[in-house]
Amino acid sequence: QVQLVESGGGLEQAGGSLRLSCAASGRTFSSYAMGWFRQAPGKEREFVVGINWSGDSTDYADSVKGRFTISRDGAKNTVYLQMNSLKPEDTAVYYCATGLYGPPGQYDYWGQGTQVTVSS
């Protein structure tokens, strides 16, 4: 059974930083891409960033380029999202996912999400 468990969300002021983690189990994650998505209230879920199985290719949404950084630790089956220079518009529930790398990518397993709130 594939499980993805996110952590690290919370409340931060604009301009601050947060780091999200996603611990994965139940699959050979070294063979799959990992990604982060987010969903703000009243909006559809949107792609944030993906990283391929080897970690040497990434794909960022324009809205987070230069501010967010994805990385993965194969030994720990964990993917991270370092979020810097946070903006109020980054407020959303952030979801970790695994699947095939894109763009656009095809993700078939999802975590339960972690709330990120950025105050102005």
C-alpha positions as a LaTeX table, in Angstrom:
\begin{tabular}{lrrr}
\hline
Residue & $x$ (\AA) & $y$ (\AA) & $z$ (\AA) \\
\hline
Gln1 & 0.00 & 0.00 & 0.00 \\
Val2 & 1.45 & 3.32 & $-1.08$ \\
Gln3 & 1.49 & 6.00 & 1.58 \\
Leu4 & 2.60 & 9.60 & 1.40 \\
Val5 & 2.69 & 11.64 & 4.59 \\
Glu6 & 3.32 & 15.38 & 4.44 \\
Ser7 & 4.55 & 17.52 & 7.30 \\
Gly8 & 6.02 & 20.96 & 7.91 \\
Gly9 & 3.10 & 23.21 & 7.10 \\
Gly10 & 2.04 & 26.07 & 9.30 \\
Leu11 & 1.59 & 29.81 & 9.60 \\
Glu12 & 4.32 & 32.10 & 8.34 \\
Gln13 & 4.62 & 35.80 & 7.60 \\
Ala14 & 5.13 & 37.09 & 4.10 \\
Gly15 & 8.80 & 36.96 & 3.20 \\
Gly16 & 9.43 & 34.04 & 5.51 \\
Ser17 & 10.31 & 30.42 & 4.81 \\
Leu18 & 8.90 & 26.97 & 5.42 \\
Arg19 & 10.11 & 23.50 & 4.53 \\
Leu20 & 7.67 & 20.74 & 3.74 \\
Ser21 & 8.53 & 17.07 & 3.91 \\
Cys22 & 6.85 & 14.06 & 2.37 \\
Ala23 & 7.72 & 10.59 & 3.63 \\
Ala24 & 6.85 & 7.82 & 1.20 \\
Ser25 & 6.37 & 4.10 & 1.64 \\
Gly26 & 4.94 & 1.14 & $-0.18$ \\
Arg27 & 6.63 & 1.61 & $-3.53$ \\
Thr28 & 10.12 & 1.63 & $-5.03$ \\
Phe29 & 10.23 & 5.40 & $-5.01$ \\
Ser30 & 13.63 & 5.58 & $-6.56$ \\
Ser31 & 11.90 & 4.61 & $-9.82$ \\
Tyr32 & 9.20 & 7.28 & $-9.74$ \\
Ala33 & 8.86 & 11.01 & $-9.94$ \\
Met34 & 7.69 & 13.02 & $-6.95$ \\
Gly35 & 5.75 & 16.23 & $-7.05$ \\
Trp36 & 4.04 & 18.92 & $-5.04$ \\
Phe37 & 0.64 & 20.38 & $-5.79$ \\
Arg38 & $-1.45$ & 22.92 & $-3.92$ \\
Gln39 & $-5.06$ & 23.92 & $-3.63$ \\
Ala40 & $-6.20$ & 27.30 & $-2.36$ \\
Pro41 & $-9.74$ & 27.87 & $-1.06$ \\
Gly42 & $-12.20$ & 28.10 & $-3.91$ \\
Lys43 & $-9.60$ & 27.18 & $-6.51$ \\
Glu44 & $-8.62$ & 24.07 & $-8.38$ \\
Arg45 & $-5.56$ & 22.08 & $-7.40$ \\
Glu46 & $-2.49$ & 23.29 & $-9.27$ \\
Phe47 & 0.92 & 21.88 & $-10.02$ \\
Val48 & 3.81 & 23.42 & $-8.08$ \\
Val49 & 6.91 & 21.38 & $-8.87$ \\
Gly50 & 8.05 & 17.92 & $-9.91$ \\
Ile51 & 11.33 & 16.04 & $-9.67$ \\
Asn52 & 12.29 & 12.99 & $-11.68$ \\
Trp53 & 13.31 & 9.64 & $-10.26$ \\
Ser54 & 17.03 & 10.40 & $-10.22$ \\
Gly55 & 16.66 & 13.93 & $-8.90$ \\
Asp56 & 18.56 & 15.54 & $-11.76$ \\
Ser57 & 15.57 & 17.09 & $-13.50$ \\
Thr58 & 12.96 & 19.42 & $-12.05$ \\
Asp59 & 9.97 & 21.29 & $-13.38$ \\
Tyr60 & 8.62 & 24.36 & $-11.57$ \\
Ala61 & 5.46 & 26.36 & $-12.00$ \\
Asp62 & 6.26 & 29.92 & $-13.03$ \\
Ser63 & 4.62 & 31.25 & $-9.87$ \\
Val64 & 7.24 & 29.62 & $-7.62$ \\
Lys65 & 10.40 & 29.68 & $-9.75$ \\
Gly66 & 13.31 & 31.19 & $-7.88$ \\
Arg67 & 11.53 & 30.90 & $-4.53$ \\
Phe68 & 10.79 & 27.20 & $-4.05$ \\
Thr69 & 13.24 & 24.31 & $-4.27$ \\
Ile70 & 12.41 & 20.62 & $-4.44$ \\
Ser71 & 14.82 & 17.90 & $-3.42$ \\
Arg72 & 14.67 & 14.22 & $-2.64$ \\
Asp73 & 16.55 & 11.87 & $-0.35$ \\
Gly74 & 16.45 & 8.35 & $-1.78$ \\
Ala75 & 17.82 & 6.75 & 1.33 \\
Lys76 & 14.96 & 8.17 & 3.38 \\
Asn77 & 12.27 & 7.93 & 0.67 \\
Thr78 & 11.54 & 11.55 & 1.41 \\
Val79 & 10.97 & 14.58 & $-0.78$ \\
Tyr80 & 11.30 & 18.14 & 0.46 \\
Leu81 & 9.94 & 21.48 & $-0.63$ \\
Gln82 & 11.90 & 24.48 & 0.60 \\
Met83 & 9.72 & 27.56 & 0.28 \\
Asn84 & 11.39 & 30.96 & 0.58 \\
Ser85 & 10.12 & 34.50 & 0.09 \\
Leu86 & 6.62 & 33.33 & 0.85 \\
Lys87 & 3.68 & 35.39 & $-0.37$ \\
Pro88 & 0.08 & 35.48 & 0.84 \\
Glu89 & $-0.93$ & 33.92 & $-2.49$ \\
Asp90 & 1.08 & 30.83 & $-1.55$ \\
Thr91 & $-1.58$ & 30.06 & 1.07 \\
Ala92 & $-3.02$ & 26.65 & 0.25 \\
Val93 & $-3.14$ & 23.00 & 1.20 \\
Tyr94 & 0.01 & 21.42 & $-0.20$ \\
Tyr95 & $-0.10$ & 17.84 & $-1.45$ \\
Cys96 & 2.72 & 15.46 & $-2.17$ \\
Ala97 & 2.29 & 13.03 & $-5.06$ \\
Thr98 & 4.17 & 10.28 & $-6.87$ \\
Gly99 & 3.99 & 8.98 & $-10.41$ \\
Leu100 & 5.49 & 9.67 & $-13.82$ \\
Tyr101 & 7.59 & 12.74 & $-14.50$ \\
Gly102 & 6.42 & 15.41 & $-16.92$ \\
Pro103 & 5.66 & 17.92 & $-18.07$ \\
Pro104 & 2.87 & 17.48 & $-17.60$ \\
Gly105 & 3.48 & 14.38 & $-15.51$ \\
Gln106 & 1.02 & 11.75 & $-14.38$ \\
Tyr107 & 0.65 & 11.31 & $-10.65$ \\
Asp108 & $-1.33$ & 8.42 & $-9.23$ \\
Tyr109 & $-0.83$ & 8.53 & $-5.47$ \\
Trp110 & $-1.40$ & 11.49 & $-3.17$ \\
Gly111 & $-0.84$ & 12.44 & 0.42 \\
Gln112 & $-3.45$ & 13.91 & 2.72 \\
Gly113 & $-2.08$ & 17.43 & 2.48 \\
Thr114 & $-0.59$ & 19.98 & 4.83 \\
Gln115 & $-1.87$ & 23.52 & 5.33 \\
Val116 & 0.38 & 26.47 & 4.57 \\
Thr117 & $-0.87$ & 29.91 & 5.55 \\
Val118 & 1.07 & 33.06 & 4.74 \\
Ser119 & 0.01 & 36.26 & 6.43 \\
Ser120 & 0.61 & 39.70 & 4.98 \\
\hline
\end{tabular}
